[in-house]
GROMACS .gro file of C-alpha atoms in nm:
model
  451
    1MET     CA    1   8.541   2.917   1.286
    2SER     CA    2   8.752   2.574   1.313
    3ALA     CA    3   8.876   2.451   1.637
    4ALA     CA    4   9.227   2.579   1.576
    5ASP     CA    5   9.087   2.931   1.521
    6ALA     CA    6   8.906   2.935   1.870
    7ASP     CA    7   9.060   3.161   2.136
    8PRO     CA    8   9.254   2.925   2.388
    9GLY     CA    9   9.177   3.182   2.659
   10ASP     CA   10   8.792   3.040   2.635
   11ALA     CA   11   8.876   2.712   2.729
   12ALA     CA   12   9.005   2.804   3.052
   13PRO     CA   13   8.677   2.949   3.177
   14ARG     CA   14   8.503   2.643   3.037
   15ARG     CA   15   8.729   2.419   3.231
   16ALA     CA   16   8.724   2.641   3.546
   17ARG     CA   17   8.314   2.640   3.527
   18GLY     CA   18   8.304   2.241   3.463
   19TRP     CA   19   8.358   2.174   3.837
   20LEU     CA   20   8.159   2.437   3.999
   21PRO     CA   21   7.827   2.336   4.113
   22ARG     CA   22   7.534   2.456   3.886
   23SER     CA   23   7.314   2.646   4.144
   24MET     CA   24   7.438   2.983   4.274
   25ALA     CA   25   7.361   2.878   4.662
   26SER     CA   26   7.594   2.586   4.617
   27ARG     CA   27   7.875   2.789   4.457
   28LEU     CA   28   7.841   3.038   4.771
   29TYR     CA   29   7.864   2.763   4.983
   30LEU     CA   30   8.152   2.616   4.835
   31ILE     CA   31   8.346   2.939   4.829
   32LEU     CA   32   8.258   3.024   5.189
   33PHE     CA   33   8.331   2.678   5.326
   34ALA     CA   34   8.666   2.662   5.127
   35GLY     CA   35   8.774   3.018   5.243
   36LEU     CA   36   8.653   2.923   5.616
   37ALA     CA   37   8.873   2.594   5.588
   38LEU     CA   38   9.175   2.770   5.442
   39ALA     CA   39   9.199   3.038   5.667
   40HIS     CA   40   9.131   2.803   5.974
   41THR     CA   41   9.422   2.569   5.819
   42LEU     CA   42   9.667   2.872   5.798
   43SER     CA   43   9.563   2.993   6.159
   44PHE     CA   44   9.620   2.647   6.296
   45SER     CA   45   9.960   2.604   6.138
   46LEU     CA   46  10.081   2.895   6.231
   47LEU     CA   47   9.960   2.840   6.571
   48PHE     CA   48  10.120   2.487   6.600
   49TYR     CA   49  10.433   2.659   6.417
   50GLU     CA   50  10.477   2.893   6.712
   51ARG     CA   51  10.411   2.639   6.982
   52TYR     CA   52  10.654   2.444   6.824
   53VAL     CA   53  10.921   2.735   6.828
   54THR     CA   54  10.819   2.816   7.164
   55ALA     CA   55  10.833   2.482   7.302
   56THR     CA   56  11.196   2.442   7.149
   57SER     CA   57  11.320   2.766   7.282
   58MET     CA   58  11.173   2.687   7.650
   59MET     CA   59  11.308   2.335   7.618
   60LEU     CA   60  11.678   2.448   7.531
   61GLY     CA   61  11.684   2.716   7.761
   62ASN     CA   62  11.564   2.466   8.063
   63LEU     CA   63  11.798   2.208   7.950
   64GLU     CA   64  12.099   2.432   7.938
   65LEU     CA   65  12.042   2.552   8.300
   66ASP     CA   66  11.928   2.210   8.404
   67VAL     CA   67  12.231   2.008   8.254
   68ARG     CA   68  12.521   2.211   8.422
   69THR     CA   69  12.339   2.179   8.765
   70THR     CA   70  12.207   1.825   8.759
   71VAL     CA   71  12.554   1.670   8.626
   72ALA     CA   72  12.754   1.864   8.883
   73MET     CA   73  12.496   1.735   9.140
   74LEU     CA   74  12.502   1.400   9.032
   75ASP     CA   75  12.888   1.376   9.020
   76ARG     CA   76  12.888   1.487   9.368
   77LEU     CA   77  12.649   1.250   9.535
   78PRO     CA   78  12.752   0.940   9.640
   79ALA     CA   79  12.660   0.675   9.400
   80ASP     CA   80  12.402   0.467   9.606
   81GLU     CA   81  12.191   0.800   9.664
   82ARG     CA   82  12.181   0.914   9.281
   83ALA     CA   83  11.890   0.733   9.210
   84GLN     CA   84  11.686   0.882   9.492
   85TRP     CA   85  11.757   1.218   9.302
   86LEU     CA   86  11.651   1.133   8.942
   87PRO     CA   87  11.293   1.194   8.997
   88GLN     CA   88  11.372   1.545   9.097
   89PHE     CA   89  11.541   1.617   8.773
   90LYS     CA   90  11.309   1.462   8.557
   91ARG     CA   91  11.133   1.706   8.285
   92ARG     CA   92  10.847   1.632   8.043
   93THR     CA   93  11.111   1.642   7.719
   94TYR     CA   94  11.399   1.511   7.887
   95HIS     CA   95  11.519   1.277   8.184
   96TYR     CA   96  11.849   1.100   8.316
   97LEU     CA   97  11.936   0.739   8.343
   98LEU     CA   98  12.219   0.608   8.553
   99SER     CA   99  12.326   0.384   8.270
  100ALA     CA  100  12.476   0.330   7.916
  101GLY     CA  101  12.156   0.376   7.786
  102GLU     CA  102  12.014   0.214   7.450
  103PRO     CA  103  12.211   0.129   7.149
  104GLY     CA  104  12.146   0.392   6.863
  105THR     CA  105  12.287   0.528   6.563
  106PRO     CA  106  12.519   0.837   6.540
  107GLN     CA  107  12.282   0.998   6.246
  108LEU     CA  108  12.092   1.283   6.415
  109SER     CA  109  11.870   1.539   6.300
  110GLU     CA  110  11.947   1.916   6.281
  111ARG     CA  111  11.741   1.979   6.611
  112ALA     CA  112  11.946   1.684   6.789
  113GLN     CA  113  12.251   1.826   6.647
  114ASP     CA  114  12.187   2.172   6.779
  115ILE     CA  115  12.077   2.024   7.132
  116SER     CA  116  12.409   1.830   7.152
  117GLN     CA  117  12.608   2.096   7.072
  118MET     CA  118  12.446   2.330   7.325
  119VAL     CA  119  12.503   2.044   7.586
  120GLY     CA  120  12.859   1.976   7.495
  121GLY     CA  121  12.911   2.369   7.524
  122VAL     CA  122  12.746   2.364   7.872
  123LEU     CA  123  12.942   2.079   8.013
  124GLY     CA  124  13.279   2.151   7.863
  125SER     CA  125  13.567   1.916   7.822
  126ARG     CA  126  13.533   1.774   8.159
  127TYR     CA  127  13.251   1.560   8.040
  128PRO     CA  128  13.288   1.461   7.668
  129ILE     CA  129  12.957   1.361   7.518
  130ARG     CA  130  12.840   1.135   7.242
  131THR     CA  131  12.492   1.126   7.093
  132GLU     CA  132  12.313   0.885   6.918
  133THR     CA  133  11.938   0.874   6.768
  134VAL     CA  134  11.724   0.584   6.912
  135GLU     CA  135  11.377   0.654   6.758
  136ARG     CA  136  11.312   0.877   6.447
  137ARG     CA  137  10.934   0.874   6.493
  138PRO     CA  138  10.877   1.005   6.765
  139GLU     CA  139  11.193   1.143   6.777
  140ARG     CA  140  11.400   1.013   7.084
  141PHE     CA  141  11.805   1.049   7.112
  142GLN     CA  142  12.022   1.000   7.385
  143ILE     CA  143  12.336   1.208   7.521
  144HIS     CA  144  12.604   0.970   7.690
  145LEU     CA  145  12.867   1.089   7.926
  146THR     CA  146  13.077   0.967   8.211
  147LEU     CA  147  13.081   1.097   8.578
  148SER     CA  148  13.412   1.148   8.767
  149ASP     CA  149  13.397   0.818   8.936
  150GLY     CA  150  13.362   0.650   8.600
  151ARG     CA  151  12.982   0.570   8.614
  152PRO     CA  152  12.779   0.618   8.287
  153LEU     CA  153  12.487   0.907   8.285
  154THR     CA  154  12.248   0.915   7.996
  155ILE     CA  155  12.040   1.216   7.927
  156GLU     CA  156  11.748   1.111   7.699
  157VAL     CA  157  11.571   1.379   7.533
  158MET     CA  158  11.244   1.338   7.356
  159PRO     CA  159  11.161   1.696   7.194
  160SER     CA  160  10.783   1.765   7.152
  161THR     CA  161  10.539   2.063   7.156
  162MET     CA  162  10.316   2.121   7.414
  163PRO     CA  163   9.983   1.894   7.405
  164ILE     CA  164   9.682   2.040   7.321
  165ALA     CA  165   9.435   2.130   7.606
  166GLN     CA  166   9.148   1.890   7.597
  167TRP     CA  167   8.908   2.159   7.545
  168LEU     CA  168   9.058   2.304   7.242
  169PRO     CA  169   8.882   2.042   7.011
  170TYR     CA  170   8.549   2.119   7.130
  171VAL     CA  171   8.597   2.485   7.102
  172LEU     CA  172   8.709   2.465   6.739
  173ALA     CA  173   8.423   2.252   6.654
  174ALA     CA  174   8.184   2.483   6.815
  175GLN     CA  175   8.361   2.777   6.621
  176LEU     CA  176   8.307   2.583   6.289
  177ALA     CA  177   7.954   2.518   6.372
  178LEU     CA  178   7.922   2.881   6.432
  179LEU     CA  179   8.070   2.968   6.110
  180VAL     CA  180   7.877   2.705   5.901
  181LEU     CA  181   7.567   2.840   6.027
  182CYS     CA  182   7.637   3.206   5.963
  183ALA     CA  183   7.754   3.112   5.627
  184TRP     CA  184   7.433   2.913   5.574
  185LEU     CA  185   7.254   3.199   5.688
  186ALA     CA  186   7.426   3.456   5.472
  187VAL     CA  187   7.367   3.205   5.157
  188ARG     CA  188   7.018   3.176   5.242
  189LEU     CA  189   6.933   3.541   5.278
  190ALA     CA  190   7.127   3.574   4.916
  191THR     CA  191   6.945   3.321   4.732
  192ARG     CA  192   6.593   3.330   4.885
  193PRO     CA  193   6.495   3.621   4.666
  194LEU     CA  194   6.629   3.476   4.360
  195GLU     CA  195   6.446   3.150   4.449
  196GLN     CA  196   6.123   3.331   4.448
  197LEU     CA  197   6.202   3.520   4.136
  198ALA     CA  198   6.248   3.193   3.968
  199GLN     CA  199   5.940   3.021   4.127
  200ALA     CA  200   5.735   3.350   4.019
  201ALA     CA  201   5.865   3.343   3.672
  202GLN     CA  202   5.799   2.952   3.609
  203ALA     CA  203   5.451   3.044   3.743
  204LEU     CA  204   5.375   3.331   3.483
  205SER     CA  205   5.183   3.185   3.212
  206PRO     CA  206   4.967   3.350   2.963
  207ALA     CA  207   4.658   3.128   3.074
  208SER     CA  208   4.699   3.266   3.443
  209GLY     CA  209   4.825   3.569   3.619
  210GLY     CA  210   5.150   3.503   3.810
  211LYS     CA  211   5.235   3.530   4.173
  212ARG     CA  212   5.348   3.913   4.264
  213LEU     CA  213   5.619   3.930   4.455
  214GLY     CA  214   5.673   4.120   4.776
  215GLU     CA  215   5.867   4.458   4.721
  216THR     CA  216   6.055   4.466   5.033
  217GLY     CA  217   6.381   4.356   5.151
  218PRO     CA  218   6.717   4.514   5.035
  219THR     CA  219   6.714   4.792   4.781
  220GLU     CA  220   6.835   4.559   4.471
  221VAL     CA  221   6.574   4.296   4.581
  222ALA     CA  222   6.308   4.551   4.631
  223GLN     CA  223   6.401   4.712   4.277
  224ALA     CA  224   6.383   4.335   4.104
  225ALA     CA  225   6.083   4.253   4.276
  226ALA     CA  226   5.912   4.597   4.138
  227ALA     CA  227   6.051   4.518   3.807
  228PHE     CA  228   5.925   4.200   3.793
  229ASN     CA  229   5.564   4.288   3.915
  230ALA     CA  230   5.566   4.579   3.630
  231MET     CA  231   5.701   4.338   3.380
  232GLN     CA  232   5.365   4.100   3.482
  233ASP     CA  233   5.112   4.382   3.445
  234ARG     CA  234   5.247   4.492   3.115
  235ILE     CA  235   5.226   4.119   2.963
  236ALA     CA  236   4.894   4.077   3.114
  237ALA     CA  237   4.807   4.417   2.941
  238TYR     CA  238   4.941   4.315   2.629
  239LEU     CA  239   4.766   3.971   2.645
  240ARG     CA  240   4.415   4.130   2.695
  241GLU     CA  241   4.481   4.363   2.401
  242ARG     CA  242   4.587   4.100   2.200
  243LEU     CA  243   4.262   3.894   2.311
  244GLN     CA  244   4.031   4.188   2.235
  245ILE     CA  245   4.168   4.260   1.901
  246LEU     CA  246   4.118   3.896   1.802
  247ALA     CA  247   3.766   3.896   1.952
  248SER     CA  248   3.712   4.204   1.746
  249ILE     CA  249   3.853   4.091   1.424
  250SER     CA  250   3.645   3.762   1.480
  251HIS     CA  251   3.336   3.946   1.520
  252ASP     CA  252   3.402   4.179   1.246
  253LEU     CA  253   3.482   3.882   1.005
  254GLN     CA  254   3.182   3.691   1.097
  255THR     CA  255   2.944   3.962   1.007
  256PRO     CA  256   3.065   3.959   0.620
  257ILE     CA  257   3.097   3.578   0.584
  258THR     CA  258   2.737   3.544   0.716
  259ARG     CA  259   2.627   3.786   0.458
  260MET     CA  260   2.850   3.622   0.200
  261ARG     CA  261   2.674   3.292   0.311
  262LEU     CA  262   2.342   3.410   0.246
  263ARG     CA  263   2.412   3.550  -0.103
  264THR     CA  264   2.579   3.264  -0.187
  265GLU     CA  265   2.293   3.021  -0.055
  266ALA     CA  266   2.049   3.232  -0.237
  267MET     CA  267   2.212   3.159  -0.589
  268ASP     CA  268   2.093   2.913  -0.819
  269GLU     CA  269   2.272   2.542  -0.784
  270SER     CA  270   2.562   2.501  -0.959
  271PRO     CA  271   2.934   2.394  -0.918
  272GLU     CA  272   3.059   2.756  -0.833
  273ARG     CA  273   2.802   2.787  -0.563
  274THR     CA  274   2.923   2.450  -0.382
  275ARG     CA  275   3.267   2.566  -0.404
  276LEU     CA  276   3.217   2.935  -0.258
  277LEU     CA  277   3.005   2.758   0.007
  278ASP     CA  278   3.281   2.514   0.113
  279ASP     CA  279   3.525   2.812   0.089
  280LEU     CA  280   3.297   3.021   0.331
  281GLU     CA  281   3.269   2.707   0.559
  282GLN     CA  282   3.677   2.696   0.548
  283ILE     CA  283   3.715   3.042   0.635
  284GLN     CA  284   3.452   3.039   0.905
  285HIS     CA  285   3.598   2.733   1.075
  286LEU     CA  286   3.984   2.886   1.041
  287VAL     CA  287   3.834   3.194   1.229
  288ARG     CA  288   3.677   3.019   1.499
  289GLU     CA  289   3.984   2.796   1.554
  290GLY     CA  290   4.210   3.103   1.553
  291VAL     CA  291   3.994   3.255   1.824
  292ASP     CA  292   3.951   2.947   2.018
  293TYR     CA  293   4.358   2.908   2.021
  294ALA     CA  294   4.391   3.264   2.130
  295ARG     CA  295   4.146   3.181   2.429
  296SER     CA  296   4.311   2.862   2.504
  297ALA     CA  297   4.670   3.085   2.534
  298HIS     CA  298   4.510   3.363   2.730
  299GLY     CA  299   4.328   3.144   2.982
  300THR     CA  300   3.948   3.160   3.079
  301ALA     CA  301   3.734   3.271   3.387
  302GLU     CA  302   3.598   2.927   3.403
  303PRO     CA  303   3.638   2.816   3.780
  304ALA     CA  304   3.757   2.502   3.864
  305ILE     CA  305   3.519   2.219   4.010
  306ARG     CA  306   3.552   1.909   4.174
  307LEU     CA  307   3.486   1.649   3.873
  308ASP     CA  308   3.407   1.253   3.900
  309LEU     CA  309   3.655   1.163   3.632
  310ASP     CA  310   3.525   0.836   3.523
  311ALA     CA  311   3.203   0.949   3.488
  312PHE     CA  312   3.317   1.268   3.313
  313LEU     CA  313   3.528   1.080   3.033
  314ASP     CA  314   3.210   0.835   3.021
  315SER     CA  315   2.979   1.108   2.954
  316VAL     CA  316   3.222   1.249   2.651
  317VAL     CA  317   3.291   0.897   2.488
  318CYS     CA  318   2.905   0.831   2.504
  319ASP     CA  319   2.843   1.130   2.327
  320TYR     CA  320   3.070   0.999   2.047
  321GLN     CA  321   2.901   0.664   2.076
  322ASP     CA  322   2.577   0.814   2.023
  323THR     CA  323   2.683   0.982   1.679
  324GLY     CA  324   2.820   0.627   1.565
  325LYS     CA  325   3.183   0.680   1.627
  326ALA     CA  326   3.382   0.401   1.720
  327VAL     CA  327   3.502   0.538   2.064
  328THR     CA  328   3.579   0.334   2.374
  329LEU     CA  329   3.675   0.383   2.742
  330SER     CA  330   3.874   0.163   2.979
  331GLY     CA  331   4.057   0.185   3.314
  332ARG     CA  332   3.935   0.390   3.622
  333ALA     CA  333   4.090   0.703   3.804
  334GLY     CA  334   3.901   0.591   4.094
  335ALA     CA  335   3.940   0.946   4.261
  336PRO     CA  336   3.800   1.296   4.203
  337LEU     CA  337   3.949   1.564   4.018
  338VAL     CA  338   3.968   1.946   4.059
  339ALA     CA  339   3.983   2.115   3.733
  340ARG     CA  340   3.780   2.319   3.474
  341ALA     CA  341   3.547   2.123   3.322
  342HIS     CA  342   3.500   2.300   2.970
  343ALA     CA  343   3.864   2.291   2.942
  344LEU     CA  344   3.901   1.963   3.009
  345ARG     CA  345   3.624   1.871   2.781
  346ARG     CA  346   3.771   2.030   2.469
  347VAL     CA  347   4.123   1.894   2.545
  348ALA     CA  348   3.958   1.535   2.530
  349CYS     CA  349   3.733   1.609   2.212
  350ASN     CA  350   4.032   1.750   2.024
  351LEU     CA  351   4.239   1.436   2.097
  352ILE     CA  352   3.947   1.199   2.037
  353ASP     CA  353   3.866   1.407   1.735
  354ASN     CA  354   4.214   1.381   1.589
  355ALA     CA  355   4.207   1.004   1.624
  356VAL     CA  356   3.889   0.960   1.476
  357LYS     CA  357   3.959   1.169   1.180
  358TYR     CA  358   4.296   0.973   1.092
  359ALA     CA  359   4.205   0.664   1.234
  360GLY     CA  360   3.827   0.619   1.222
  361ALA     CA  361   3.825   0.477   1.575
  362ALA     CA  362   3.951   0.616   1.910
  363GLU     CA  363   4.067   0.422   2.247
  364VAL     CA  364   4.049   0.627   2.569
  365GLU     CA  365   4.225   0.498   2.878
  366VAL     CA  366   4.236   0.666   3.224
  367ALA     CA  367   4.459   0.549   3.514
  368ARG     CA  368   4.580   0.695   3.861
  369CYS     CA  369   4.961   0.810   3.854
  370ASP     CA  370   5.167   0.724   4.142
  371ASP     CA  371   5.189   1.074   4.230
  372GLY     CA  372   4.815   1.122   4.293
  373GLY     CA  373   4.775   1.275   3.952
  374PHE     CA  374   4.583   1.128   3.661
  375ARG     CA  375   4.682   1.005   3.299
  376ILE     CA  376   4.438   0.992   3.028
  377ASP     CA  377   4.552   0.834   2.686
  378VAL     CA  378   4.382   0.841   2.366
  379LEU     CA  379   4.510   0.573   2.135
  380ASP     CA  380   4.428   0.534   1.763
  381ARG     CA  381   4.550   0.298   1.481
  382GLY     CA  382   4.583   0.550   1.218
  383PRO     CA  383   4.906   0.639   1.019
  384GLY     CA  384   5.089   0.777   1.305
  385ILE     CA  385   5.325   1.065   1.308
  386PRO     CA  386   5.722   1.041   1.233
  387ALA     CA  387   5.922   1.067   1.546
  388GLU     CA  388   6.100   1.377   1.422
  389GLU     CA  389   5.785   1.582   1.403
  390LEU     CA  390   5.592   1.469   1.737
  391ASP     CA  391   5.697   1.787   1.886
  392ALA     CA  392   5.649   2.016   1.586
  393VAL     CA  393   5.274   1.922   1.559
  394MET     CA  394   5.210   2.070   1.864
  395GLN     CA  395   5.291   2.414   1.718
  396PRO     CA  396   5.003   2.626   1.594
  397PHE     CA  397   4.922   2.600   1.220
  398TYR     CA  398   5.180   2.302   1.176
  399ARG     CA  399   5.057   2.053   0.932
  400LEU     CA  400   5.215   1.710   0.811
  401GLU     CA  401   5.047   1.766   0.502
  402ALA     CA  402   5.097   2.082   0.302
  403SER     CA  403   4.761   2.087   0.160
  404ARG     CA  404   4.523   2.339   0.304
  405ASN     CA  405   4.211   2.117   0.260
  406ARG     CA  406   4.009   2.095   0.569
  407ASP     CA  407   3.954   1.749   0.564
  408THR     CA  408   4.302   1.631   0.502
  409GLY     CA  409   4.548   1.882   0.622
  410GLY     CA  410   4.300   2.093   0.873
  411THR     CA  411   4.397   2.435   1.006
  412GLY     CA  412   4.681   2.300   1.238
  413LEU     CA  413   4.528   2.437   1.552
  414GLY     CA  414   4.359   2.126   1.716
  415LEU     CA  415   4.663   1.986   1.906
  416ALA     CA  416   4.816   2.333   1.959
  417ILE     CA  417   4.456   2.431   2.168
  418ALA     CA  418   4.467   2.080   2.332
  419GLN     CA  419   4.824   2.151   2.453
  420GLN     CA  420   4.754   2.520   2.577
  421LEU     CA  421   4.453   2.413   2.777
  422ALA     CA  422   4.656   2.125   2.929
  423SER     CA  423   4.899   2.368   3.050
  424SER     CA  424   4.637   2.609   3.167
  425LEU     CA  425   4.507   2.300   3.368
  426GLY     CA  426   4.858   2.281   3.509
  427GLY     CA  427   4.887   1.949   3.309
  428ARG     CA  428   5.108   1.809   3.038
  429LEU     CA  429   5.028   1.682   2.674
  430SER     CA  430   5.267   1.466   2.477
  431LEU     CA  431   5.281   1.253   2.178
  432SER     CA  432   5.444   0.888   2.112
  433GLN     CA  433   5.407   0.646   1.846
  434ARG     CA  434   5.226   0.369   1.956
  435GLU     CA  435   5.344  -0.003   1.938
  436GLY     CA  436   5.205  -0.171   1.641
  437GLY     CA  437   5.140   0.136   1.481
  438GLY     CA  438   4.923   0.449   1.546
  439LEU     CA  439   4.952   0.748   1.759
  440ARG     CA  440   4.945   0.773   2.152
  441ALA     CA  441   4.837   1.117   2.301
  442SER     CA  442   4.901   1.130   2.683
  443LEU     CA  443   4.763   1.396   2.887
  444TRP     CA  444   4.898   1.437   3.268
  445LEU     CA  445   4.711   1.601   3.518
  446PRO     CA  446   4.738   1.661   3.880
  447ALA     CA  447   4.478   1.605   4.155
  448GLN     CA  448   4.449   1.986   4.218
  449GLY     CA  449   4.421   2.173   3.902
  450ARG     CA  450   4.476   2.532   3.818
  451ASP     CA  451   4.196   2.799   3.929
   0.00000   0.00000   0.00000
């Protein structure tokens, strides 16, 4: 399907998902926090709007009553006594000045026009007024008029909402903190079972039994845990059955192979006899490798022990040197390792055998990793492996050479067995091209291996 034929509706969900966090917990946090923030924003917007409307109504009502009385009293008081009464007439949003006020502009806001019309209607034609804006932010305007004796009087208005109580921000902060805590608890309770399920699924492997989940909690969680535990049991039963089948096949094949070998060895010397013996050897080797691979995939009952890794590798290398193989050891681990000795020996021997087979020599290096684990490298100067096939050669029965000749192509199980055993040890095996030619096989092991 071309890009032009694609459904345009599919692009919208992809774009919508692009800005969302990847984890479910993060998405729930985002949704809850965004909802709470929006709800609080709307709530406080309505609250302040209501306060604005109420304050304006109160100010207009008070101003309407005060102006008539105040102007009448000031007009009847002697000029020298008026200043004494001004503090009595002062309010939070307006007060009176016995002067011409400050120069301003005749451009008025809608609220200033309403207040000016209200004052003009209250005072009537006896006191003509003139209104000017002095400041826009914060808004401040003055209403000018003249008393009966010709003295100026100015009403300065500063409309504003009621100030927020000092305790209100603290209450808001406490409320938000409580809501955040409740949201965190809700998300935690919702996602913890999923995290436990994911961890159990990651720990599940053919080499070791997975962790069983507790079948408690909400109905949906308990059902999911029960289903996962049942799945683990079925997988373990299938794997045991497969291993039993492979062991039975191996046993049944070994017997006729042995009979055929005995009969062939009893034959007179001839080229056919040599070829038959070689074919039987290849069949027997393939059977053994297949069973070894199955056992490595299904784990082993061997217990983990505390190993001196330096002494262990020195023993392995010395065994090769005693048989005349060019195998060397360098570096030091400098710390003990808890692992299954036979499985680790099988991994090391498979990697060294592979290097000796294709390069005639192997270099073993060991070092301590920053995370407390260990790294064992087996290097050679052989023909190496193309970069695009470094992962493929770890698959069972994959051979770089199509030939089934045991001395060249092999069975294709050596590296697969090494990888399976490395995984069962809790480690990781990788291949890379060596600088200057050759292959580097790197085995990472944790300080505390799997039991």
